[in-house]
mmCIF file of C-alpha atoms in Angstrom:
data_model
loop_
_atom_site.group_PDB
_atom_site.id
_atom_site.type_symbol
_atom_site.label_atom_id
_atom_site.label_comp_id
_atom_site.label_asym_id
_atom_site.label_seq_id
_atom_site.Cartn_x
_atom_site.Cartn_y
_atom_site.Cartn_z
ATOM 1 C CA MET A 27 133.457 254.945 223.799
ATOM 2 C CA ASP A 28 133.570 251.554 225.466
ATOM 3 C CA GLU A 29 130.420 250.749 227.371
ATOM 4 C CA SER A 30 132.445 248.939 230.004
ATOM 5 C CA ASN A 31 133.772 252.322 231.107
ATOM 6 C CA LEU A 32 130.452 253.174 232.675
ATOM 7 C CA PRO A 33 130.421 253.522 236.459
ATOM 8 C CA ASN A 34 128.936 250.548 238.250
ATOM 9 C CA GLU A 35 125.740 252.299 239.211
ATOM 10 C CA VAL A 36 125.139 253.535 235.706
ATOM 11 C CA ALA A 37 126.007 250.118 234.266
ATOM 12 C CA ARG A 38 123.461 248.487 236.557
ATOM 13 C CA LEU A 39 120.852 251.005 235.443
ATOM 14 C CA GLU A 40 121.699 250.149 231.869
ATOM 15 C CA GLY A 41 121.143 246.488 232.673
ATOM 16 C CA LEU A 42 117.706 247.274 234.071
ATOM 17 C CA LEU A 43 116.823 249.229 230.958
ATOM 18 C CA ARG A 44 117.825 246.289 228.769
ATOM 19 C CA ALA A 45 115.800 243.891 230.859
ATOM 20 C CA ARG A 46 112.569 245.860 230.887
ATOM 21 C CA PRO A 47 109.735 244.462 228.753
ATOM 22 C CA LEU A 48 109.538 245.958 225.315
ATOM 23 C CA PRO A 49 106.503 246.105 223.029
ATOM 24 C CA GLU A 50 106.192 243.854 220.018
ATOM 25 C CA PRO A 51 104.768 244.970 216.685
ATOM 26 C CA SER A 52 101.417 243.504 215.766
ATOM 27 C CA PRO A 53 101.572 240.349 213.600
ATOM 28 C CA GLY A 54 99.880 242.107 210.689
ATOM 29 C CA LEU A 55 102.343 244.963 210.450
ATOM 30 C CA ARG A 56 104.683 243.065 208.140
ATOM 31 C CA ASP A 57 101.925 242.288 205.638
ATOM 32 C CA ARG A 58 100.615 245.817 205.913
ATOM 33 C CA VAL A 59 104.012 247.312 205.114
ATOM 34 C CA LEU A 60 104.643 245.008 202.154
ATOM 35 C CA ALA A 61 101.131 245.548 200.810
ATOM 36 C CA ALA A 62 101.643 249.297 200.932
ATOM 37 C CA ILE A 63 104.856 248.906 198.944
ATOM 38 C CA CYS A 64 103.078 246.716 196.383
ATOM 39 C CA ARG A 65 100.418 249.372 195.953
ATOM 40 C CA GLU A 66 103.154 251.864 195.216
ATOM 41 C CA ALA A 67 104.637 249.645 192.590
ATOM 42 C CA PRO A 68 101.813 247.911 190.637
ATOM 43 C CA VAL A 69 104.062 247.247 187.629
ATOM 44 C CA HIS A 70 106.183 244.925 189.717
ATOM 45 C CA SER A 71 103.441 242.610 190.812
ATOM 46 C CA PRO A 72 102.850 239.406 188.871
ATOM 47 C CA VAL A 73 99.159 240.197 188.619
ATOM 48 C CA ALA A 74 99.836 243.593 187.146
ATOM 49 C CA ALA A 75 102.370 242.104 184.746
ATOM 50 C CA ARG A 76 99.793 239.643 183.449
ATOM 51 C CA GLY A 77 97.257 242.435 183.116
ATOM 52 C CA GLY A 78 99.742 244.485 181.155
ATOM 53 C CA LEU A 79 100.325 241.612 178.737
ATOM 54 C CA VAL A 80 96.608 241.201 178.172
ATOM 55 C CA ARG A 81 96.194 244.900 177.550
ATOM 56 C CA PHE A 82 99.070 244.850 175.076
ATOM 57 C CA ALA A 83 97.613 241.890 173.194
ATOM 58 C CA ALA A 84 94.218 243.599 173.075
ATOM 59 C CA ALA A 85 95.777 246.764 171.720
ATOM 60 C CA VAL A 86 97.621 244.844 168.989
ATOM 61 C CA ALA A 87 94.438 242.990 168.036
ATOM 62 C CA ALA A 88 92.486 246.248 167.884
ATOM 63 C CA LEU A 89 95.163 247.810 165.693
ATOM 64 C CA LEU A 90 95.116 244.849 163.313
ATOM 65 C CA LEU A 91 91.326 244.991 163.026
ATOM 66 C CA LEU A 92 91.472 248.702 162.355
ATOM 67 C CA CYS A 93 94.073 248.272 159.650
ATOM 68 C CA LEU A 94 92.049 245.474 158.080
ATOM 69 C CA ASN A 95 88.917 247.586 158.085
ATOM 70 C CA LEU A 96 90.696 250.561 156.628
ATOM 71 C CA SER A 97 92.266 248.452 153.905
ATOM 72 C CA MET A 98 88.924 246.953 152.974
ATOM 73 C CA SER A 99 87.321 250.367 152.874
ATOM 74 C CA ALA A 100 90.129 251.690 150.730
ATOM 75 C CA VAL A 101 89.755 248.823 148.277
ATOM 76 C CA ASN A 102 86.021 249.273 148.018
ATOM 77 C CA ARG A 103 86.205 253.012 147.569
ATOM 78 C CA THR A 104 88.987 253.255 145.012
ATOM 79 C CA ASP A 105 89.624 252.108 141.484
ATOM 80 C CA TRP A 106 92.815 250.318 142.288
ATOM 81 C CA ASP A 107 93.298 247.223 140.189
ATOM 82 C CA VAL A 108 93.872 245.059 143.229
ATOM 83 C CA TRP A 109 91.980 242.138 141.744
ATOM 84 C CA GLY A 110 93.857 242.145 138.474
ATOM 85 C CA ARG A 111 91.173 243.836 136.379
ATOM 86 C CA PRO A 112 91.741 244.417 132.676
ATOM 87 C CA GLU A 113 93.362 247.609 131.627
ATOM 88 C CA ARG A 114 91.080 250.570 131.631
ATOM 89 C CA ALA A 115 91.628 251.051 127.919
ATOM 90 C CA ASP A 116 90.384 247.546 127.153
ATOM 91 C CA VAL A 117 87.448 247.957 129.463
ATOM 92 C CA ALA A 118 86.580 251.308 127.960
ATOM 93 C CA SER A 119 86.653 249.929 124.456
ATOM 94 C CA GLN A 120 84.531 246.950 125.490
ATOM 95 C CA ALA A 121 82.086 249.280 127.161
ATOM 96 C CA GLN A 122 81.879 251.285 123.979
ATOM 97 C CA GLU A 123 81.085 248.175 122.028
ATOM 98 C CA LEU A 124 78.336 247.323 124.461
ATOM 99 C CA ARG A 125 76.784 250.716 124.079
ATOM 100 C CA GLN A 126 76.780 250.291 120.369
ATOM 101 C CA LEU A 127 74.909 247.029 120.776
ATOM 102 C CA LEU A 128 72.697 248.286 123.523
ATOM 103 C CA PRO A 129 72.192 251.977 123.200
ATOM 104 C CA GLU A 130 69.918 252.097 126.203
ATOM 105 C CA LEU A 131 72.829 251.196 128.455
ATOM 106 C CA SER A 132 74.229 254.183 130.254
ATOM 107 C CA GLU A 133 77.936 254.799 130.104
ATOM 108 C CA ARG A 134 78.293 253.814 133.747
ATOM 109 C CA GLU A 135 76.337 250.610 133.266
ATOM 110 C CA ALA A 136 78.262 249.693 130.130
ATOM 111 C CA LEU A 137 81.531 250.161 131.939
ATOM 112 C CA ARG A 138 80.322 248.048 134.829
ATOM 113 C CA VAL A 139 79.193 245.264 132.527
ATOM 114 C CA ALA A 140 82.481 245.392 130.655
ATOM 115 C CA ARG A 141 84.413 244.947 133.867
ATOM 116 C CA VAL A 142 82.282 242.073 135.000
ATOM 117 C CA MET A 143 82.683 240.362 131.668
ATOM 118 C CA GLY A 144 86.430 240.940 131.696
ATOM 119 C CA SER A 145 86.923 239.637 135.241
ATOM 120 C CA GLY A 146 86.324 236.048 134.211
ATOM 121 C CA ARG A 147 84.382 235.514 137.385
ATOM 122 C CA PRO A 148 81.005 233.782 137.455
ATOM 123 C CA LEU A 149 79.179 236.929 138.484
ATOM 124 C CA LEU A 150 75.503 237.502 137.912
ATOM 125 C CA LEU A 151 74.823 240.545 135.809
ATOM 126 C CA VAL A 152 72.137 242.564 137.494
ATOM 127 C CA PRO A 153 71.040 245.711 135.762
ATOM 128 C CA GLU A 154 71.364 248.853 137.782
ATOM 129 C CA ILE A 155 68.023 250.240 138.792
ATOM 130 C CA ARG A 156 67.907 253.928 138.131
ATOM 131 C CA GLY A 157 65.020 256.333 138.500
ATOM 132 C CA GLY A 158 63.115 256.977 135.270
ATOM 133 C CA SER A 159 64.581 254.007 133.451
ATOM 134 C CA ALA A 160 62.612 251.081 132.157
ATOM 135 C CA TRP A 161 63.750 249.095 135.158
ATOM 136 C CA ALA A 162 61.746 251.335 137.432
ATOM 137 C CA ALA A 163 58.494 250.019 135.961
ATOM 138 C CA ALA A 164 56.380 247.705 138.080
ATOM 139 C CA PRO A 165 57.308 244.032 137.851
ATOM 140 C CA GLY A 166 55.209 242.032 135.502
ATOM 141 C CA SER A 167 54.668 244.842 133.051
ATOM 142 C CA THR A 168 55.178 243.986 129.471
ATOM 143 C CA GLY A 169 57.524 246.835 128.811
ATOM 144 C CA THR A 170 59.881 245.785 131.615
ATOM 145 C CA GLU A 171 60.070 242.167 130.570
ATOM 146 C CA THR A 172 60.595 243.100 126.938
ATOM 147 C CA THR A 173 63.402 245.422 127.789
ATOM 148 C CA ARG A 174 64.968 242.847 130.062
ATOM 149 C CA ARG A 175 64.765 240.203 127.316
ATOM 150 C CA GLU A 176 66.404 242.514 124.856
ATOM 151 C CA LEU A 177 69.162 243.402 127.311
ATOM 152 C CA THR A 178 69.808 239.744 128.104
ATOM 153 C CA ASN A 179 69.934 238.889 124.439
ATOM 154 C CA GLY A 180 72.157 241.851 123.807
ATOM 155 C CA ILE A 181 74.581 240.806 126.498
ATOM 156 C CA ARG A 182 74.662 237.231 125.175
ATOM 157 C CA THR A 183 75.428 238.630 121.770
ATOM 158 C CA ALA A 184 78.270 240.755 123.121
ATOM 159 C CA VAL A 185 79.775 237.808 124.913
ATOM 160 C CA ASP A 186 79.606 235.618 121.869
ATOM 161 C CA MET B 27 122.842 240.986 216.918
ATOM 162 C CA ASN B 28 123.874 243.814 214.602
ATOM 163 C CA ASP B 29 124.283 242.199 211.218
ATOM 164 C CA GLN B 30 125.101 245.383 209.359
ATOM 165 C CA HIS B 31 126.705 243.620 206.406
ATOM 166 C CA ALA B 32 123.639 241.482 205.801
ATOM 167 C CA VAL B 33 121.464 244.580 205.892
ATOM 168 C CA ASP B 34 123.751 246.487 203.515
ATOM 169 C CA ALA B 35 123.667 243.531 201.125
ATOM 170 C CA LEU B 36 119.978 244.266 200.576
ATOM 171 C CA LEU B 37 120.713 247.637 198.953
ATOM 172 C CA PRO B 38 120.753 246.447 195.317
ATOM 173 C CA GLY B 39 117.440 244.648 195.718
ATOM 174 C CA LEU B 40 115.901 247.624 197.477
ATOM 175 C CA ALA B 41 117.104 249.969 194.751
ATOM 176 C CA GLU B 42 115.452 247.735 192.162
ATOM 177 C CA GLY B 43 112.227 247.704 194.105
ATOM 178 C CA ARG B 44 112.165 243.975 194.760
ATOM 179 C CA GLU B 45 109.485 243.022 197.250
ATOM 180 C CA GLY B 46 111.660 240.250 198.672
ATOM 181 C CA ALA B 47 114.371 242.723 199.626
ATOM 182 C CA TYR B 48 111.901 244.890 201.524
ATOM 183 C CA ALA B 49 110.478 241.824 203.221
ATOM 184 C CA GLU B 50 113.907 240.748 204.413
ATOM 185 C CA LEU B 51 114.705 244.262 205.549
ATOM 186 C CA TYR B 52 111.565 244.243 207.643
ATOM 187 C CA ASP B 53 112.488 240.866 209.106
ATOM 188 C CA ARG B 54 115.890 242.216 210.113
ATOM 189 C CA LEU B 55 115.010 245.706 211.306
ATOM 190 C CA GLY B 56 111.252 245.833 211.694
ATOM 191 C CA ARG B 57 111.094 244.984 215.373
ATOM 192 C CA ARG B 58 113.919 247.324 216.298
ATOM 193 C CA LEU B 59 112.407 250.112 214.279
ATOM 194 C CA PHE B 60 109.109 249.556 215.975
ATOM 195 C CA ARG B 61 110.622 249.582 219.458
ATOM 196 C CA ALA B 62 112.606 252.708 218.715
ATOM 197 C CA ALA B 63 109.472 254.369 217.380
ATOM 198 C CA CYS B 64 107.604 253.363 220.538
ATOM 199 C CA GLY B 65 110.307 255.015 222.592
ATOM 200 C CA MET B 66 110.011 258.189 220.593
ATOM 201 C CA LEU B 67 106.234 258.333 220.363
ATOM 202 C CA ASP B 68 104.989 256.338 223.359
ATOM 203 C CA SER B 69 102.222 254.903 221.202
ATOM 204 C CA GLN B 70 102.276 251.498 219.567
ATOM 205 C CA ASP B 71 99.704 252.457 216.946
ATOM 206 C CA GLU B 72 101.621 255.556 215.985
ATOM 207 C CA ALA B 73 104.855 253.574 216.040
ATOM 208 C CA GLU B 74 103.447 251.049 213.546
ATOM 209 C CA ASP B 75 102.295 253.846 211.272
ATOM 210 C CA VAL B 76 105.705 255.431 211.431
ATOM 211 C CA VAL B 77 107.432 252.142 210.601
ATOM 212 C CA GLN B 78 105.200 251.758 207.570
ATOM 213 C CA GLU B 79 105.922 255.340 206.610
ATOM 214 C CA VAL B 80 109.654 254.653 206.810
ATOM 215 C CA PHE B 81 109.412 251.714 204.434
ATOM 216 C CA MET B 82 107.283 253.728 202.037
ATOM 217 C CA SER B 83 109.795 256.569 202.019
ATOM 218 C CA LEU B 84 112.545 254.029 201.512
ATOM 219 C CA TYR B 85 110.790 252.634 198.475
ATOM 220 C CA ARG B 86 110.069 256.045 196.983
ATOM 221 C CA ALA B 87 113.718 257.010 197.355
ATOM 222 C CA ARG B 88 114.965 253.627 196.163
ATOM 223 C CA ARG B 89 116.848 255.047 193.184
ATOM 224 C CA SER B 90 119.113 257.012 195.486
ATOM 225 C CA LEU B 91 119.910 254.047 197.724
ATOM 226 C CA ALA B 92 122.995 253.230 195.669
ATOM 227 C CA ASN B 93 124.757 256.083 197.463
ATOM 228 C CA VAL B 94 123.963 254.766 200.942
ATOM 229 C CA ARG B 95 126.862 253.214 202.846
ATOM 230 C CA ASN B 96 125.198 252.326 206.107
ATOM 231 C CA LEU B 97 121.638 251.220 205.486
ATOM 232 C CA THR B 98 120.840 250.642 209.144
ATOM 233 C CA ALA B 99 121.780 254.177 210.077
ATOM 234 C CA TYR B 100 119.946 255.481 207.023
ATOM 235 C CA VAL B 101 116.750 253.685 207.966
ATOM 236 C CA PHE B 102 116.862 254.833 211.579
ATOM 237 C CA THR B 103 117.498 258.371 210.407
ATOM 238 C CA ALA B 104 114.380 258.128 208.331
ATOM 239 C CA LEU B 105 112.572 256.744 211.363
ATOM 240 C CA ARG B 106 113.735 259.644 213.472
ATOM 241 C CA TYR B 107 112.496 262.191 210.961
ATOM 242 C CA ALA B 108 109.189 260.412 210.624
ATOM 243 C CA ALA B 109 108.775 260.217 214.393
ATOM 244 C CA ILE B 110 109.583 263.877 214.856
ATOM 245 C CA LYS B 111 107.118 264.792 212.174
ATOM 246 C CA ARG B 112 104.454 262.580 213.696
ATOM 247 C CA SER B 113 104.981 263.924 217.203
ATOM 248 C CA ARG B 114 104.611 267.441 215.938
ATOM 249 C CA GLU B 115 101.392 266.557 214.149
ATOM 250 C CA LEU B 116 99.836 264.818 217.087
ATOM 251 C CA ARG B 117 99.287 265.929 220.610
ATOM 252 C CA ALA B 118 100.771 263.911 223.399
ATOM 253 C CA ARG B 119 97.671 261.738 223.742
ATOM 254 C CA GLN B 120 98.087 258.446 225.401
ATOM 255 C CA ARG B 121 101.627 259.438 226.191
ATOM 256 C CA ARG B 122 101.968 257.105 229.091
ATOM 257 C CA LYS B 123 98.822 255.091 228.700
ATOM 258 C CA GLU B 124 100.381 252.053 227.101
ATOM 259 C CA THR B 125 103.372 252.305 229.371
ATOM 260 C CA ALA B 126 101.089 252.318 232.399
ATOM 261 C CA ASP B 127 99.038 249.439 230.981
ATOM 262 C CA ALA B 128 102.145 247.403 230.394
ATOM 263 C CA ALA B 129 103.346 248.253 233.898
ATOM 264 C CA ASP B 130 100.000 247.172 235.371
ATOM 265 C CA GLN B 131 100.164 243.848 233.591
ATOM 266 C CA ALA B 132 103.777 243.296 234.561
ATOM 267 C CA ARG B 133 103.054 244.230 238.176
ATOM 268 C CA GLN B 134 100.641 241.346 238.481
ATOM 269 C CA ALA B 135 103.389 238.879 237.574
ATOM 270 C CA ASP B 136 106.259 240.384 239.531
ATOM 271 C CA PRO B 137 105.372 243.285 241.779
ATOM 272 C CA VAL B 138 108.908 244.366 242.577
ATOM 273 C CA SER B 139 110.372 244.302 239.122
ATOM 274 C CA ALA B 140 107.147 245.610 237.619
ATOM 275 C CA ALA B 141 107.182 248.569 239.945
ATOM 276 C CA ARG B 142 110.790 249.244 239.120
ATOM 277 C CA SER B 143 110.007 248.923 235.427
ATOM 278 C CA ALA B 144 107.181 251.422 235.758
ATOM 279 C CA GLU B 145 109.520 253.821 237.510
ATOM 280 C CA LEU B 146 112.075 253.359 234.786
ATOM 281 C CA GLU B 147 109.513 254.003 232.066
ATOM 282 C CA GLN B 148 108.227 257.090 233.815
ATOM 283 C CA ALA B 149 111.709 258.405 234.419
ATOM 284 C CA LEU B 150 112.663 257.646 230.839
ATOM 285 C CA ALA B 151 109.584 259.420 229.505
ATOM 286 C CA ALA B 152 110.432 262.428 231.659
ATOM 287 C CA LEU B 153 113.895 262.829 230.116
ATOM 288 C CA PRO B 154 114.457 265.563 227.552
ATOM 289 C CA PRO B 155 113.692 264.243 224.054
ATOM 290 C CA ALA B 156 117.289 264.300 222.879
ATOM 291 C CA GLN B 157 118.461 262.220 225.831
ATOM 292 C CA ARG B 158 115.557 259.810 225.727
ATOM 293 C CA GLU B 159 116.181 259.385 222.003
ATOM 294 C CA VAL B 160 119.780 258.262 222.395
ATOM 295 C CA ILE B 161 118.829 255.742 225.112
ATOM 296 C CA VAL B 162 116.028 254.347 222.974
ATOM 297 C CA LEU B 163 118.301 253.995 219.955
ATOM 298 C CA LYS B 164 121.052 252.351 221.985
ATOM 299 C CA ILE B 165 119.014 249.972 224.115
ATOM 300 C CA ASP B 166 115.679 249.427 222.352
ATOM 301 C CA ALA B 167 116.915 249.672 218.769
ATOM 302 C CA GLU B 168 120.283 248.022 219.567
ATOM 303 C CA LEU B 169 122.287 250.452 217.450
ATOM 304 C CA THR B 170 125.997 251.039 217.820
ATOM 305 C CA PHE B 171 127.330 254.480 218.673
ATOM 306 C CA ALA B 172 128.519 254.794 215.083
ATOM 307 C CA GLN B 173 125.019 254.129 213.792
ATOM 308 C CA ILE B 174 123.475 256.448 216.383
ATOM 309 C CA GLY B 175 125.932 259.133 215.353
ATOM 310 C CA ALA B 176 124.993 258.677 211.698
ATOM 311 C CA ALA B 177 121.287 258.799 212.512
ATOM 312 C CA LEU B 178 121.610 261.910 214.684
ATOM 313 C CA ASP B 179 124.247 263.536 212.511
ATOM 314 C CA ILE B 180 126.749 263.640 215.372
ATOM 315 C CA SER B 181 130.063 261.913 215.946
ATOM 316 C CA PRO B 182 130.140 258.482 217.602
ATOM 317 C CA ASN B 183 131.978 259.971 220.571
ATOM 318 C CA THR B 184 129.319 262.628 220.967
ATOM 319 C CA ALA B 185 126.670 259.943 220.779
ATOM 320 C CA ALA B 186 128.435 257.950 223.485
ATOM 321 C CA SER B 187 128.821 260.989 225.696
ATOM 322 C CA ARG B 188 125.190 261.920 225.257
ATOM 323 C CA TYR B 189 124.211 258.358 226.130
ATOM 324 C CA ARG B 190 126.276 258.291 229.292
ATOM 325 C CA TYR B 191 124.983 261.681 230.358
ATOM 326 C CA ALA B 192 121.396 260.515 229.778
ATOM 327 C CA LEU B 193 121.951 257.415 231.920
ATOM 328 C CA GLU B 194 123.364 259.492 234.733
ATOM 329 C CA LYS B 195 120.462 261.883 234.577
ATOM 330 C CA LEU B 196 118.063 258.953 234.563
ATOM 331 C CA ARG B 197 119.784 257.526 237.589
ATOM 332 C CA ALA B 198 119.507 260.839 239.358
ATOM 333 C CA ALA B 199 115.802 261.062 238.496
ATOM 334 C CA LEU B 200 115.208 257.639 240.017
ATOM 335 C CA GLY B 201 116.777 258.917 243.180
ATOM 336 C CA LYS B 202 118.120 255.666 244.477
ATOM 337 C CA GLU B 203 120.498 252.833 243.722
ATOM 338 C CA PRO B 204 119.039 250.573 240.935
#
């Protein structure tokens, strides 16, 4: 329909309607509308994007730390030859030799000493303190020092 | 005045949820939407809320915007639904308050035209909703009959006929030559 087909009186009324004052939206409506849209879509905002990147980096770092911790725990709690230790057969035979030289050494201690000696590392041999053994005696006692001297001599002998 | 192509060109950006597209859409249609909402609700505060609600619904339905051919008509349809819903939820409080306030202020500047404007507003508010709606969409929202038809789900010719009939009824309600 062509608006020019309106009768004159109706056309004049239309003109008055067009000329009447119309309300204006408040200046803050635009910002309010766009802010509401941003709240609906946090993933699109630059701030949220940066936050997402930080969270991702933190998650990767946490995963790496966890894997590192688990790997260290696994190494410490297993007998894997991760440090290139001598073959168990060689260590066992060396431990047996030590026990022949030092009968007071327990099988566990002899094995430990054999591994330390075979590692080639400058480790300090510290006897394992076990309940009821001579090492449990009070420091300064004659029996403890004698036994220690004999053990140290015995170890030197085994090394030589 | 009715840059429909420029509005339709915003569809891809709106579908992707780009804030800039929604900002430009507001710049192009915001005022008209607001004025149309005022005509439907007779409350500026409610009209602003409805405009915001329209943009929110537009964003939430952004993935379906690819199927829209006439964005202007689509947006005003959404406005119409939102206004109808709002008017049902609210009572007709302050129905003519802001109109009367605006008429009082205008009367101080130009008594004759202000009085006539107040009569027009009162006569317009007294029209049946369907007739007032088509006048508001045509004059306040500056829509074409094709867009009004799309918004009201009627043919453009029906929209034009309804508009003419509403003007004649308004003229009769005024009771004198404009």
